[in-house]
C-alpha positions as CSV (number, residue, x, y, z in Angstrom):
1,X,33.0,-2.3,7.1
2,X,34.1,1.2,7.8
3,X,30.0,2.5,7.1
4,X,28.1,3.4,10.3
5,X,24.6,3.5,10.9
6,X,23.2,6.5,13.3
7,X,20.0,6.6,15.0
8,X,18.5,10.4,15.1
9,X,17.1,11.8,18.4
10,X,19.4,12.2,21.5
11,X,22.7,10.6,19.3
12,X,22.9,13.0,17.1
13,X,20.5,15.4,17.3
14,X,19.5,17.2,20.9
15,X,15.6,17.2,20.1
16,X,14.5,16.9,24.0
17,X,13.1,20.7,24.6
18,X,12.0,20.7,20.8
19,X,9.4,17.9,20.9
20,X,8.5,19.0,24.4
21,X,7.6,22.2,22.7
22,X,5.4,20.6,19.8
23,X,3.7,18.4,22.5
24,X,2.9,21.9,24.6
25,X,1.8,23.6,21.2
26,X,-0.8,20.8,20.4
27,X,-2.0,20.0,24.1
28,X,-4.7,22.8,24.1
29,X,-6.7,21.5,20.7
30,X,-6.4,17.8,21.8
31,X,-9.6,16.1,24.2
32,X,-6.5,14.1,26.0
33,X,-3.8,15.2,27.9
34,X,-0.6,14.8,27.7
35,X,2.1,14.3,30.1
36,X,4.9,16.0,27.9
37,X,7.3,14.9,30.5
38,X,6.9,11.6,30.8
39,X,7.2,11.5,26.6
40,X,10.4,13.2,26.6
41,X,11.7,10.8,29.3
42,X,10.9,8.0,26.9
43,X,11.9,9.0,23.8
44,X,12.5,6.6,20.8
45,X,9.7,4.7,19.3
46,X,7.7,6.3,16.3
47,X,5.6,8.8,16.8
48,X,2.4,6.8,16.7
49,X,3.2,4.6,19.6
50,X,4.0,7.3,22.0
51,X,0.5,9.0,21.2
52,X,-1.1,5.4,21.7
53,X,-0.6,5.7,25.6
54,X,-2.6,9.0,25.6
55,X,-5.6,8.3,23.4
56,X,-7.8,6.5,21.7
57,X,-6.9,4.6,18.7
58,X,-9.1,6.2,16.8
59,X,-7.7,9.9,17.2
60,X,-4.2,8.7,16.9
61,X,-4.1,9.9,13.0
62,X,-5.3,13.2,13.5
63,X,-3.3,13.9,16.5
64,X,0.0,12.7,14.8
65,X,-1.0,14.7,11.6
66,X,-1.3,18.2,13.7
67,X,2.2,16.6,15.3
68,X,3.2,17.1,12.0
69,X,2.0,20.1,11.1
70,X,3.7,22.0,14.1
71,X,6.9,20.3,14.0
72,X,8.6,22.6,11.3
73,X,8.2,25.4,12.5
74,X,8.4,24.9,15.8
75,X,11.0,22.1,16.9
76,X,13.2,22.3,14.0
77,X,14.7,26.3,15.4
78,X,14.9,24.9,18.9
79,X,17.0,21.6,17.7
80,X,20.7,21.4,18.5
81,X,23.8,19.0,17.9
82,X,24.1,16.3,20.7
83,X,28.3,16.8,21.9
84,X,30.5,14.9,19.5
85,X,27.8,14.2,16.6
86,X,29.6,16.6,13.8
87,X,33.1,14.8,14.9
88,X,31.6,11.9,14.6
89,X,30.3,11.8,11.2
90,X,33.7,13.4,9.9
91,X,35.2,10.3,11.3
92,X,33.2,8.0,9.8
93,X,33.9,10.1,6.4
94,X,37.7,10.6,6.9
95,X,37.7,6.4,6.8
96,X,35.9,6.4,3.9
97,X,33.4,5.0,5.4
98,X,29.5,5.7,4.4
99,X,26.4,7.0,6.7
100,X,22.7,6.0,7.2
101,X,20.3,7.2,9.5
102,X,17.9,5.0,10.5
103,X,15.1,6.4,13.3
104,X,11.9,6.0,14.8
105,X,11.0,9.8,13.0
106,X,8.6,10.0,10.4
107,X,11.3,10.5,6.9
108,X,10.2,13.8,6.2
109,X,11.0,15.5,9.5
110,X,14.1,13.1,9.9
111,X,15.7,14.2,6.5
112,X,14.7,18.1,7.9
113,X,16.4,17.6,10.8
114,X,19.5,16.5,9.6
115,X,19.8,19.4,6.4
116,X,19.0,22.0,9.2
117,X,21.7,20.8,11.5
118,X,24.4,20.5,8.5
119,X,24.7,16.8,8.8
120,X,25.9,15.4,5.4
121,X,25.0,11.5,5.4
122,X,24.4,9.2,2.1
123,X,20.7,8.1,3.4
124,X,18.0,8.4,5.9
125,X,15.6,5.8,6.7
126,X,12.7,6.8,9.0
127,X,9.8,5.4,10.8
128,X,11.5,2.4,12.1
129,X,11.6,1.3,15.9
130,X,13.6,-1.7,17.4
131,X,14.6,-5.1,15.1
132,X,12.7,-3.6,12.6
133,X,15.8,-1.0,11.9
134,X,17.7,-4.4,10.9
135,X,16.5,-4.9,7.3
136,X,17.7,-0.8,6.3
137,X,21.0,-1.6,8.5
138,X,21.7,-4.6,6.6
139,X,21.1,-3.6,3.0
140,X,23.5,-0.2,3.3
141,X,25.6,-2.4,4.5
142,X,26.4,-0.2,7.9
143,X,29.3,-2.2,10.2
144,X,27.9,-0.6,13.3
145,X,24.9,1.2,14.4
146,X,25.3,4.0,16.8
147,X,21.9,4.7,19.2
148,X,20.9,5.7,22.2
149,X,17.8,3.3,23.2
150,X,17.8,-0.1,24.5
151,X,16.2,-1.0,21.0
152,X,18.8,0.4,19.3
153,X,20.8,-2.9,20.5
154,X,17.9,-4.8,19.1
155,X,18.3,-2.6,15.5
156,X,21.9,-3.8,15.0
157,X,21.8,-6.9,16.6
158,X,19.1,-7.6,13.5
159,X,21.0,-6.3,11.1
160,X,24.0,-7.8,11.6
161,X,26.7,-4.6,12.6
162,X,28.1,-3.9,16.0
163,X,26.2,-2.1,18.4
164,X,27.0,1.2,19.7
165,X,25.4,3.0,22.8
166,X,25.4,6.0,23.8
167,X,24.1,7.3,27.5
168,X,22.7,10.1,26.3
169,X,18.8,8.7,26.4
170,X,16.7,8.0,28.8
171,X,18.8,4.6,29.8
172,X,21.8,4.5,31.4
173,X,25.1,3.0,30.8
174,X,24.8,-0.1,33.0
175,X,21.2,-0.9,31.3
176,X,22.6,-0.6,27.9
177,X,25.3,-2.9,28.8
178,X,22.9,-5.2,30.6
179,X,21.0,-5.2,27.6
180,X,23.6,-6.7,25.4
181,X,25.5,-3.3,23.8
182,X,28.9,-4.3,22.2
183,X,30.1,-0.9,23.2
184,X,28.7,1.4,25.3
185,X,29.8,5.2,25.4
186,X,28.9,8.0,27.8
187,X,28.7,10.3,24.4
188,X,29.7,10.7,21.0
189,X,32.6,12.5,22.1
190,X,34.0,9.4,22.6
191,X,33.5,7.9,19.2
192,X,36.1,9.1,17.9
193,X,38.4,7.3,19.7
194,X,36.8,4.4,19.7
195,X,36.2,3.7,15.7
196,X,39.4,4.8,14.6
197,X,40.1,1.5,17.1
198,X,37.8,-0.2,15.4
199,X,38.3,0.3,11.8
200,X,42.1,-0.2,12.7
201,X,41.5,-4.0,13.8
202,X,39.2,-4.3,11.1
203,X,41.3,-3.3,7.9
């Protein structure tokens, strides 16, 4: 009960000027443009789905694939801790409790973005969006899931834990309560607090 699942961009990790960056870096070899702005306002769903607003469906591969290839080198440098997240995970250890992240980033940049910003967690799921988080949720067995997006309530909700959210996205508290959150914190910071509640009601 005491293992917690953790979506990736803007709960733990402060990726906001980082993907803008990648999105500047790839505007001038794509025929579409971009409103990099509006992306980052909007952040959450894989990858593919943001890039469907913009273009074609046909130039959605090669446009994620150079996506891809910046990414390393240029998002990974500019990527930060969102407040609390280190705390947080040490919490989650200290009760003996496991960690998953489960996220709408492709697995390869997900599991680069957590070894860069130290994270230590026992897996990383990526590519998921929504519900479809459920299934990954529910087979670690995670008691909560911790996430920032609307969908993220959808995510544990599906697979069975509590649902955590944070207002650190691009929805506020009220609208994550509105949309059904068990919990909803202003940031990590506050986690703390609130699991060593929560594992203490549930031992």
């Amino acid at each position: 009960m005491n293992s917690v699942g953790f979506d990736l961009d803007l709960t733990l990790a402060d990726t906001r000027a980082a993907i803008a960056a990648v999105y500047e870096a790839m505007s001038p070899r794509l025929a579409y443009p971009i409103d990099v702005d509006v992306v980052v306002s909007r952040l959450g769903p894989p990858l593919e789905e943001e890039l469907a607003y913009w273009m074609p469906e046909e130039e959605i591969p090669a446009a994620a694939a150079l996506y891809r290839e910046l990414y390393p080198r240029i998002a990974l440098p500019m990527t930060g801790l969102m407040p609390g997240a280190g705390e947080a995970l040490a919490a989650v250890r200290r009760a003996g409790g496991r960690i998953i992240v489960v996220t709408g980033k492709n697995v390869l940049d997900a599991r680069r973005t957590v070894a860069a910003l130290g994270f230590e967690v026992d897996e990383v799921v990526g590519s998921l969006f929504g519900a479809d988080k459920g299934e990954a949720l529910a087979s670690f067995g995670a008691g909560a899931y911790v996430g920032d997006h609307v969908a993220d309530i959808d995510a544990a909700r599906a697979g069975g834990a509590t649902s955590v959210a944070v207002a650190t996205g691009s929805f506020t508290a009220d609208q994550l309560v509105d949309h059904g959150a068990d919990v909803v914190l202003e940031d990590l910071t506050q986690f703390v607090a609130w699991f060593d509640s929560w594992t203490a009601v549930s031992a």
